Amino acid sequence: MADVKEDSLWSTLPDFAKKVTYEYKGYVLQTMIAPRYLPDIANFKVRPDDIFLITYPKSGTTWTQNIITLIFESGSEEKEKNEKHLFQKVPFLEMPQSGLKETAASSPGKYKEAEEKPSPRILKTQLPMELLPRELDEKKPKIIYVARNPKDNAVSYFSFCSLSENCPQYTKWSEFYHDFYRGAVPRGSWFDNVLPWWHKRHEPNVLFLKYEDMKKDLRSCVIQIADFLERPLSDEAIDTIVAKSTFDAMKNNPKTNPDRLMESFKNAVDQNKSFLRKGEVGDWKNYFTVAQNESFDALYREKLQGTELTFEFELN
């Protein structure tokens, strides 16, 4: 463990959560993210032509990653024939190169793999801003940040924890809600992850997207991402990317569905569940009690007051 105090968030977690987490600079992180990675990531050499995809967990990371890679592959027969899985195309900076739980501690981090990639690099991370490469502000790479309404985010994260051996194995929604509310789940508080990027939304190298907008009008969002990346597409290419980026298309494609790629997701196969669960807006209503909803609404109003940031919690 690193930087843990007696009154830390980590110290208040249930024992099953402590087994797979530690605390670093006030953030709860999975032990799969070796503490030795974090100083290296802070000092990671950023290139001006990098593309960073940054999200809080379960906010549409894989979905947006698929769109970005398809935009870069559009019109290239060689890249279209690339048989690599989506997860193998984009280094997840804080993850170990080995996905096996028992070897993760001794494995190099994916940021090492990223160092060797030719430009332009597409990179992804779910770390809070404080733990990201320091050179982001200096080098000004293109940054795409995707945020999802926190209630659906919480429900999706709760479900994910039961699928990955590298996450706390929450079995009771009430326990997960308690820790999510406090920002005591892996990667920390939703608010601490999202709000700093919302405040940077007007910077020319930052594109702030909402998951709900992608659900409402995927085609417009694909165009928006392509324009931001300065990679204009034909109408035919846009239609192809949209078709390949629907929830059903990605779930049915073995090259975009993570379930059987990584050892750490074998729980999903064992439970006949999927990493790509529902992709819905409004599923939180099936989990939040009236009391939980009221308490979270109060927290949401407090944290977002004066920011002008709003989310849709259901779509008609």
mmCIF file of C-alpha atoms in Angstrom:
data_model
loop_
_atom_site.group_PDB
_atom_site.id
_atom_site.type_symbol
_atom_site.label_atom_id
_atom_site.label_comp_id
_atom_site.label_asym_id
_atom_site.label_seq_id
_atom_site.Cartn_x
_atom_site.Cartn_y
_atom_site.Cartn_z
ATOM 1 C CA MET A 1 0.000 0.000 0.000
ATOM 2 C CA ALA A 2 1.050 3.594 -0.531
ATOM 3 C CA ASP A 3 0.251 6.778 1.383
ATOM 4 C CA VAL A 4 -2.372 5.083 3.578
ATOM 5 C CA LYS A 5 -3.499 6.730 6.808
ATOM 6 C CA GLU A 6 -5.624 5.251 9.561
ATOM 7 C CA ASP A 7 -8.569 7.455 8.578
ATOM 8 C CA SER A 8 -8.115 6.907 4.837
ATOM 9 C CA LEU A 9 -10.899 5.819 2.521
ATOM 10 C CA TRP A 10 -9.116 2.514 1.980
ATOM 11 C CA SER A 11 -9.077 1.765 5.709
ATOM 12 C CA THR A 12 -12.903 1.970 5.786
ATOM 13 C CA LEU A 13 -13.466 -0.512 2.956
ATOM 14 C CA PRO A 14 -14.854 -4.011 3.562
ATOM 15 C CA ASP A 15 -12.171 -6.692 3.842
ATOM 16 C CA PHE A 16 -12.992 -8.258 0.449
ATOM 17 C CA ALA A 17 -12.359 -4.885 -1.204
ATOM 18 C CA LYS A 18 -9.104 -4.316 0.661
ATOM 19 C CA LYS A 19 -7.728 -7.590 -0.722
ATOM 20 C CA VAL A 20 -7.593 -6.234 -4.268
ATOM 21 C CA THR A 21 -7.040 -2.496 -3.663
ATOM 22 C CA TYR A 22 -4.705 0.004 -2.052
ATOM 23 C CA GLU A 23 -4.660 3.767 -1.628
ATOM 24 C CA TYR A 24 -2.387 6.192 -3.447
ATOM 25 C CA LYS A 25 -2.545 9.947 -2.900
ATOM 26 C CA GLY A 26 -6.080 9.617 -1.591
ATOM 27 C CA TYR A 27 -7.367 7.451 -4.456
ATOM 28 C CA VAL A 28 -8.419 3.812 -4.160
ATOM 29 C CA LEU A 29 -6.761 1.748 -6.917
ATOM 30 C CA GLN A 30 -6.707 -1.933 -7.833
ATOM 31 C CA THR A 31 -3.578 -3.872 -6.880
ATOM 32 C CA MET A 32 -3.323 -4.842 -10.552
ATOM 33 C CA ILE A 33 -2.173 -1.250 -11.077
ATOM 34 C CA ALA A 34 1.213 -1.663 -9.441
ATOM 35 C CA PRO A 35 2.177 1.359 -7.291
ATOM 36 C CA ARG A 36 5.516 1.502 -9.125
ATOM 37 C CA TYR A 37 3.637 2.323 -12.355
ATOM 38 C CA LEU A 38 2.272 5.608 -11.053
ATOM 39 C CA PRO A 39 5.458 7.717 -10.870
ATOM 40 C CA ASP A 40 6.395 6.409 -14.325
ATOM 41 C CA ILE A 41 2.982 7.398 -15.721
ATOM 42 C CA ALA A 42 3.300 10.852 -14.159
ATOM 43 C CA ASN A 43 6.622 11.204 -16.017
ATOM 44 C CA PHE A 44 5.357 9.586 -19.243
ATOM 45 C CA LYS A 45 6.671 11.385 -22.339
ATOM 46 C CA VAL A 46 3.690 12.841 -24.181
ATOM 47 C CA ARG A 47 3.861 13.640 -27.892
ATOM 48 C CA PRO A 48 1.907 16.560 -29.384
ATOM 49 C CA ASP A 49 0.255 14.225 -31.932
ATOM 50 C CA ASP A 50 -0.965 11.728 -29.303
ATOM 51 C CA ILE A 51 -4.676 11.022 -28.893
ATOM 52 C CA PHE A 52 -5.689 10.360 -25.289
ATOM 53 C CA LEU A 53 -9.037 8.738 -24.494
ATOM 54 C CA ILE A 54 -9.817 9.458 -20.843
ATOM 55 C CA THR A 55 -12.864 8.277 -18.901
ATOM 56 C CA TYR A 56 -14.103 7.181 -15.526
ATOM 57 C CA PRO A 57 -14.630 3.379 -15.531
ATOM 58 C CA LYS A 58 -17.804 2.148 -17.282
ATOM 59 C CA SER A 59 -18.463 5.408 -19.096
ATOM 60 C CA GLY A 60 -18.226 4.180 -22.682
ATOM 61 C CA THR A 61 -14.466 3.685 -22.877
ATOM 62 C CA THR A 62 -14.549 0.616 -25.135
ATOM 63 C CA TRP A 63 -17.295 2.130 -27.270
ATOM 64 C CA THR A 64 -15.388 5.347 -27.910
ATOM 65 C CA GLN A 65 -12.131 3.473 -28.387
ATOM 66 C CA ASN A 66 -13.781 1.473 -31.156
ATOM 67 C CA ILE A 67 -14.965 4.650 -32.878
ATOM 68 C CA ILE A 68 -11.527 6.286 -32.698
ATOM 69 C CA THR A 69 -9.701 3.246 -34.075
ATOM 70 C CA LEU A 70 -12.237 2.871 -36.889
ATOM 71 C CA ILE A 71 -11.772 6.528 -37.805
ATOM 72 C CA PHE A 72 -8.025 5.976 -38.094
ATOM 73 C CA GLU A 73 -8.490 2.729 -40.012
ATOM 74 C CA SER A 74 -11.057 4.140 -42.416
ATOM 75 C CA GLY A 75 -9.887 3.907 -46.017
ATOM 76 C CA SER A 76 -6.866 1.772 -45.209
ATOM 77 C CA GLU A 77 -7.212 -1.788 -46.483
ATOM 78 C CA GLU A 78 -4.137 -2.883 -44.566
ATOM 79 C CA LYS A 79 -5.495 -1.647 -41.249
ATOM 80 C CA GLU A 80 -8.987 -2.955 -41.965
ATOM 81 C CA LYS A 81 -7.454 -6.427 -42.262
ATOM 82 C CA ASN A 82 -5.715 -6.077 -38.892
ATOM 83 C CA GLU A 83 -6.771 -9.111 -36.877
ATOM 84 C CA LYS A 84 -5.818 -7.694 -33.491
ATOM 85 C CA HIS A 85 -8.513 -7.357 -30.860
ATOM 86 C CA LEU A 86 -9.619 -3.807 -30.077
ATOM 87 C CA PHE A 87 -8.000 -4.026 -26.629
ATOM 88 C CA GLN A 88 -4.666 -4.901 -28.245
ATOM 89 C CA LYS A 89 -4.680 -1.835 -30.483
ATOM 90 C CA VAL A 90 -4.782 0.838 -27.784
ATOM 91 C CA PRO A 91 -2.469 0.693 -24.733
ATOM 92 C CA PHE A 92 -4.327 1.091 -21.434
ATOM 93 C CA LEU A 93 -1.568 3.033 -19.687
ATOM 94 C CA GLU A 94 -2.050 1.915 -16.080
ATOM 95 C CA MET A 95 -2.757 -1.742 -16.804
ATOM 96 C CA PRO A 96 -0.083 -4.479 -16.712
ATOM 97 C CA GLN A 97 1.074 -5.937 -20.016
ATOM 98 C CA SER A 98 0.132 -9.335 -18.603
ATOM 99 C CA GLY A 99 -3.577 -9.640 -17.873
ATOM 100 C CA LEU A 100 -3.039 -12.552 -15.515
ATOM 101 C CA LYS A 101 -3.720 -11.695 -11.903
ATOM 102 C CA GLU A 102 -0.866 -13.774 -10.496
ATOM 103 C CA THR A 103 1.770 -12.133 -12.729
ATOM 104 C CA ALA A 104 0.453 -8.573 -12.814
ATOM 105 C CA ALA A 105 2.653 -7.405 -9.940
ATOM 106 C CA SER A 106 5.841 -8.303 -11.815
ATOM 107 C CA SER A 107 4.616 -7.358 -15.297
ATOM 108 C CA PRO A 108 5.650 -4.129 -17.033
ATOM 109 C CA GLY A 109 2.858 -1.601 -17.387
ATOM 110 C CA LYS A 110 1.133 -0.920 -20.689
ATOM 111 C CA TYR A 111 2.686 2.546 -20.643
ATOM 112 C CA LYS A 112 5.963 0.781 -21.490
ATOM 113 C CA GLU A 113 4.305 -0.672 -24.577
ATOM 114 C CA ALA A 114 2.990 2.794 -25.428
ATOM 115 C CA GLU A 115 6.496 4.266 -25.307
ATOM 116 C CA GLU A 116 7.490 2.092 -28.280
ATOM 117 C CA LYS A 117 4.462 2.784 -30.464
ATOM 118 C CA PRO A 118 4.882 4.941 -33.571
ATOM 119 C CA SER A 119 3.009 8.213 -33.884
ATOM 120 C CA PRO A 120 0.218 9.048 -33.886
ATOM 121 C CA ARG A 121 -0.483 7.005 -30.755
ATOM 122 C CA ILE A 122 -3.994 6.302 -29.470
ATOM 123 C CA LEU A 123 -3.774 5.849 -25.692
ATOM 124 C CA LYS A 124 -6.366 5.376 -22.981
ATOM 125 C CA THR A 125 -6.524 5.786 -19.234
ATOM 126 C CA GLN A 126 -9.085 5.988 -16.437
ATOM 127 C CA LEU A 127 -6.837 7.605 -13.871
ATOM 128 C CA PRO A 128 -7.936 10.845 -12.198
ATOM 129 C CA MET A 129 -6.331 13.981 -13.590
ATOM 130 C CA GLU A 130 -3.911 14.327 -10.670
ATOM 131 C CA LEU A 131 -2.241 10.999 -11.570
ATOM 132 C CA LEU A 132 -1.987 11.564 -15.343
ATOM 133 C CA PRO A 133 1.199 12.444 -17.269
ATOM 134 C CA ARG A 134 2.422 15.895 -16.277
ATOM 135 C CA GLU A 135 3.268 16.750 -19.869
ATOM 136 C CA LEU A 136 -0.407 16.778 -20.930
ATOM 137 C CA ASP A 137 -0.638 20.503 -20.189
ATOM 138 C CA GLU A 138 2.643 21.302 -21.935
ATOM 139 C CA LYS A 139 2.401 19.137 -25.073
ATOM 140 C CA LYS A 140 -1.344 19.658 -25.643
ATOM 141 C CA PRO A 141 -2.210 16.318 -27.316
ATOM 142 C CA LYS A 142 -5.774 15.732 -28.424
ATOM 143 C CA ILE A 143 -7.835 14.546 -25.456
ATOM 144 C CA ILE A 144 -11.278 12.971 -25.744
ATOM 145 C CA TYR A 145 -13.067 12.727 -22.416
ATOM 146 C CA VAL A 146 -16.316 10.767 -22.152
ATOM 147 C CA ALA A 147 -18.638 11.132 -19.154
ATOM 148 C CA ARG A 148 -21.733 9.119 -18.266
ATOM 149 C CA ASN A 149 -24.482 10.089 -15.846
ATOM 150 C CA PRO A 150 -23.291 8.917 -12.421
ATOM 151 C CA LYS A 151 -26.323 6.799 -11.553
ATOM 152 C CA ASP A 152 -26.075 4.548 -14.616
ATOM 153 C CA ASN A 153 -22.306 4.684 -14.221
ATOM 154 C CA ALA A 154 -22.615 3.300 -10.691
ATOM 155 C CA VAL A 155 -24.915 0.449 -11.730
ATOM 156 C CA SER A 156 -22.659 -0.558 -14.617
ATOM 157 C CA TYR A 157 -19.592 -0.418 -12.354
ATOM 158 C CA PHE A 158 -21.329 -2.574 -9.739
ATOM 159 C CA SER A 159 -22.083 -5.215 -12.347
ATOM 160 C CA PHE A 160 -18.546 -5.057 -13.706
ATOM 161 C CA CYS A 161 -17.028 -5.747 -10.299
ATOM 162 C CA SER A 162 -18.546 -9.237 -10.288
ATOM 163 C CA LEU A 163 -17.030 -9.984 -13.713
ATOM 164 C CA SER A 164 -13.414 -9.030 -13.065
ATOM 165 C CA GLU A 165 -11.262 -10.812 -10.507
ATOM 166 C CA ASN A 166 -9.215 -7.636 -10.248
ATOM 167 C CA CYS A 167 -12.089 -5.616 -8.770
ATOM 168 C CA PRO A 168 -13.699 -5.833 -5.329
ATOM 169 C CA GLN A 169 -16.331 -8.576 -5.510
ATOM 170 C CA TYR A 170 -19.352 -6.596 -4.395
ATOM 171 C CA THR A 171 -22.429 -8.809 -4.258
ATOM 172 C CA LYS A 172 -24.771 -6.328 -2.560
ATOM 173 C CA TRP A 173 -25.792 -3.176 -4.383
ATOM 174 C CA SER A 174 -26.187 -1.362 -1.059
ATOM 175 C CA GLU A 175 -22.514 -1.961 -0.206
ATOM 176 C CA PHE A 176 -21.322 -0.777 -3.600
ATOM 177 C CA TYR A 177 -23.579 2.281 -3.519
ATOM 178 C CA HIS A 178 -22.164 3.242 -0.109
ATOM 179 C CA ASP A 179 -18.587 3.146 -1.415
ATOM 180 C CA PHE A 180 -19.392 4.749 -4.776
ATOM 181 C CA TYR A 181 -21.136 7.615 -2.990
ATOM 182 C CA ARG A 182 -17.994 8.158 -0.874
ATOM 183 C CA GLY A 183 -15.599 7.916 -3.813
ATOM 184 C CA ALA A 184 -14.094 4.788 -2.262
ATOM 185 C CA VAL A 185 -14.256 2.542 -5.347
ATOM 186 C CA PRO A 186 -11.281 1.888 -7.670
ATOM 187 C CA ARG A 187 -10.178 5.065 -9.556
ATOM 188 C CA GLY A 188 -11.826 7.217 -6.903
ATOM 189 C CA SER A 189 -14.770 9.593 -7.008
ATOM 190 C CA TRP A 190 -16.831 10.029 -10.181
ATOM 191 C CA PHE A 191 -16.987 13.745 -9.430
ATOM 192 C CA ASP A 192 -13.208 14.054 -8.985
ATOM 193 C CA ASN A 193 -12.668 12.330 -12.336
ATOM 194 C CA VAL A 194 -15.287 14.143 -14.410
ATOM 195 C CA LEU A 195 -15.334 17.728 -13.157
ATOM 196 C CA PRO A 196 -11.681 18.678 -13.860
ATOM 197 C CA TRP A 197 -12.176 17.732 -17.520
ATOM 198 C CA TRP A 198 -15.478 19.571 -17.715
ATOM 199 C CA HIS A 199 -13.620 22.691 -16.596
ATOM 200 C CA LYS A 200 -11.165 22.173 -19.491
ATOM 201 C CA ARG A 201 -13.875 21.622 -22.110
ATOM 202 C CA HIS A 202 -13.199 24.946 -23.860
ATOM 203 C CA GLU A 203 -9.504 24.198 -24.421
ATOM 204 C CA PRO A 204 -8.939 23.532 -28.151
ATOM 205 C CA ASN A 205 -7.234 20.168 -27.585
ATOM 206 C CA VAL A 206 -10.065 18.794 -25.386
ATOM 207 C CA LEU A 207 -13.321 17.239 -26.579
ATOM 208 C CA PHE A 208 -15.806 16.551 -23.770
ATOM 209 C CA LEU A 209 -18.508 14.053 -24.773
ATOM 210 C CA LYS A 210 -21.492 12.627 -22.933
ATOM 211 C CA TYR A 211 -22.446 8.963 -23.154
ATOM 212 C CA GLU A 212 -26.112 9.892 -23.353
ATOM 213 C CA ASP A 213 -25.529 12.093 -26.419
ATOM 214 C CA MET A 214 -23.769 9.166 -28.092
ATOM 215 C CA LYS A 215 -26.812 6.993 -27.373
ATOM 216 C CA LYS A 216 -29.190 9.596 -28.810
ATOM 217 C CA ASP A 217 -27.284 10.395 -31.996
ATOM 218 C CA LEU A 218 -24.266 8.180 -32.608
ATOM 219 C CA ARG A 219 -23.735 9.436 -36.157
ATOM 220 C CA SER A 220 -23.397 13.055 -35.064
ATOM 221 C CA CYS A 221 -20.918 12.050 -32.381
ATOM 222 C CA VAL A 222 -18.824 10.045 -34.862
ATOM 223 C CA ILE A 223 -18.657 13.136 -37.085
ATOM 224 C CA GLN A 224 -17.774 15.297 -34.093
ATOM 225 C CA ILE A 225 -14.933 12.962 -33.078
ATOM 226 C CA ALA A 226 -13.609 12.705 -36.650
ATOM 227 C CA ASP A 227 -13.658 16.490 -37.060
ATOM 228 C CA PHE A 228 -11.884 16.948 -33.722
ATOM 229 C CA LEU A 229 -9.207 14.461 -34.808
ATOM 230 C CA GLU A 230 -8.914 16.320 -38.127
ATOM 231 C CA ARG A 231 -9.773 13.166 -40.042
ATOM 232 C CA PRO A 232 -12.756 14.056 -42.255
ATOM 233 C CA LEU A 233 -14.761 11.075 -43.460
ATOM 234 C CA SER A 234 -17.032 10.364 -46.394
ATOM 235 C CA ASP A 235 -20.710 9.705 -45.701
ATOM 236 C CA GLU A 236 -20.119 6.057 -46.560
ATOM 237 C CA ALA A 237 -17.239 5.789 -44.067
ATOM 238 C CA ILE A 238 -19.336 7.432 -41.353
ATOM 239 C CA ASP A 239 -22.202 5.001 -41.964
ATOM 240 C CA THR A 240 -19.785 2.057 -41.759
ATOM 241 C CA ILE A 241 -18.295 3.257 -38.480
ATOM 242 C CA VAL A 242 -21.747 3.829 -36.976
ATOM 243 C CA ALA A 243 -22.861 0.338 -38.024
ATOM 244 C CA LYS A 244 -19.749 -1.220 -36.473
ATOM 245 C CA SER A 245 -20.131 0.784 -33.270
ATOM 246 C CA THR A 246 -23.653 -0.102 -32.206
ATOM 247 C CA PHE A 247 -23.979 -2.029 -28.957
ATOM 248 C CA ASP A 248 -25.164 -5.213 -30.693
ATOM 249 C CA ALA A 249 -22.458 -5.046 -33.370
ATOM 250 C CA MET A 250 -19.686 -4.696 -30.802
ATOM 251 C CA LYS A 251 -21.113 -7.372 -28.515
ATOM 252 C CA ASN A 252 -21.373 -9.864 -31.390
ATOM 253 C CA ASN A 253 -17.922 -9.110 -32.785
ATOM 254 C CA PRO A 254 -15.193 -11.253 -31.138
ATOM 255 C CA LYS A 255 -12.680 -8.539 -32.046
ATOM 256 C CA THR A 256 -14.471 -5.875 -29.996
ATOM 257 C CA ASN A 257 -16.101 -7.875 -27.164
ATOM 258 C CA PRO A 258 -13.535 -8.304 -24.356
ATOM 259 C CA ASP A 259 -15.211 -11.277 -22.645
ATOM 260 C CA ARG A 260 -12.943 -14.034 -23.923
ATOM 261 C CA LEU A 261 -9.832 -11.996 -24.597
ATOM 262 C CA MET A 262 -8.543 -11.426 -21.097
ATOM 263 C CA GLU A 263 -8.078 -13.947 -18.329
ATOM 264 C CA SER A 264 -9.287 -11.383 -15.824
ATOM 265 C CA PHE A 265 -12.760 -11.493 -17.406
ATOM 266 C CA LYS A 266 -13.214 -15.260 -17.146
ATOM 267 C CA ASN A 267 -15.842 -14.622 -14.454
ATOM 268 C CA ALA A 268 -18.026 -13.182 -17.206
ATOM 269 C CA VAL A 269 -17.853 -16.434 -19.134
ATOM 270 C CA ASP A 270 -18.388 -18.539 -15.995
ATOM 271 C CA GLN A 271 -21.484 -16.520 -15.076
ATOM 272 C CA ASN A 272 -22.765 -16.340 -18.661
ATOM 273 C CA LYS A 273 -22.550 -12.561 -18.409
ATOM 274 C CA SER A 274 -20.858 -10.025 -20.648
ATOM 275 C CA PHE A 275 -18.406 -7.145 -20.212
ATOM 276 C CA LEU A 276 -20.766 -5.329 -22.603
ATOM 277 C CA ARG A 277 -23.801 -5.545 -20.343
ATOM 278 C CA LYS A 278 -26.746 -3.399 -21.488
ATOM 279 C CA GLY A 279 -25.520 -0.034 -22.689
ATOM 280 C CA GLU A 280 -28.765 1.578 -21.563
ATOM 281 C CA VAL A 281 -29.698 4.950 -20.146
ATOM 282 C CA GLY A 282 -32.004 4.770 -17.130
ATOM 283 C CA ASP A 283 -31.180 1.293 -15.793
ATOM 284 C CA TRP A 284 -30.304 2.934 -12.467
ATOM 285 C CA LYS A 285 -34.035 2.985 -11.655
ATOM 286 C CA ASN A 286 -33.885 -0.791 -11.236
ATOM 287 C CA TYR A 287 -31.270 -0.471 -8.475
ATOM 288 C CA PHE A 288 -31.531 2.823 -6.576
ATOM 289 C CA THR A 289 -33.913 2.841 -3.633
ATOM 290 C CA VAL A 290 -35.914 5.990 -2.973
ATOM 291 C CA ALA A 291 -33.585 6.898 -0.105
ATOM 292 C CA GLN A 292 -30.467 6.275 -2.190
ATOM 293 C CA ASN A 293 -31.846 8.348 -5.031
ATOM 294 C CA GLU A 294 -32.646 11.246 -2.730
ATOM 295 C CA SER A 295 -29.228 11.167 -1.063
ATOM 296 C CA PHE A 296 -27.406 10.947 -4.375
ATOM 297 C CA ASP A 297 -29.461 13.764 -5.897
ATOM 298 C CA ALA A 298 -28.424 15.959 -2.975
ATOM 299 C CA LEU A 299 -24.747 15.081 -3.501
ATOM 300 C CA TYR A 300 -25.079 15.651 -7.255
ATOM 301 C CA ARG A 301 -26.590 19.108 -6.737
ATOM 302 C CA GLU A 302 -23.881 20.030 -4.224
ATOM 303 C CA LYS A 303 -20.960 18.897 -6.384
ATOM 304 C CA LEU A 304 -22.258 20.305 -9.691
ATOM 305 C CA GLN A 305 -23.602 23.588 -8.360
ATOM 306 C CA GLY A 306 -22.319 26.458 -10.465
ATOM 307 C CA THR A 307 -20.585 24.217 -13.027
ATOM 308 C CA GLU A 308 -23.333 24.271 -15.699
ATOM 309 C CA LEU A 309 -22.742 20.524 -16.150
ATOM 310 C CA THR A 310 -25.962 18.518 -16.518
ATOM 311 C CA PHE A 311 -26.791 14.943 -17.464
ATOM 312 C CA GLU A 312 -29.818 13.088 -18.738
ATOM 313 C CA PHE A 313 -30.825 10.208 -16.483
ATOM 314 C CA GLU A 314 -33.317 8.682 -18.906
ATOM 315 C CA LEU A 315 -34.042 8.973 -22.609
ATOM 316 C CA ASN A 316 -37.504 9.062 -24.132
#
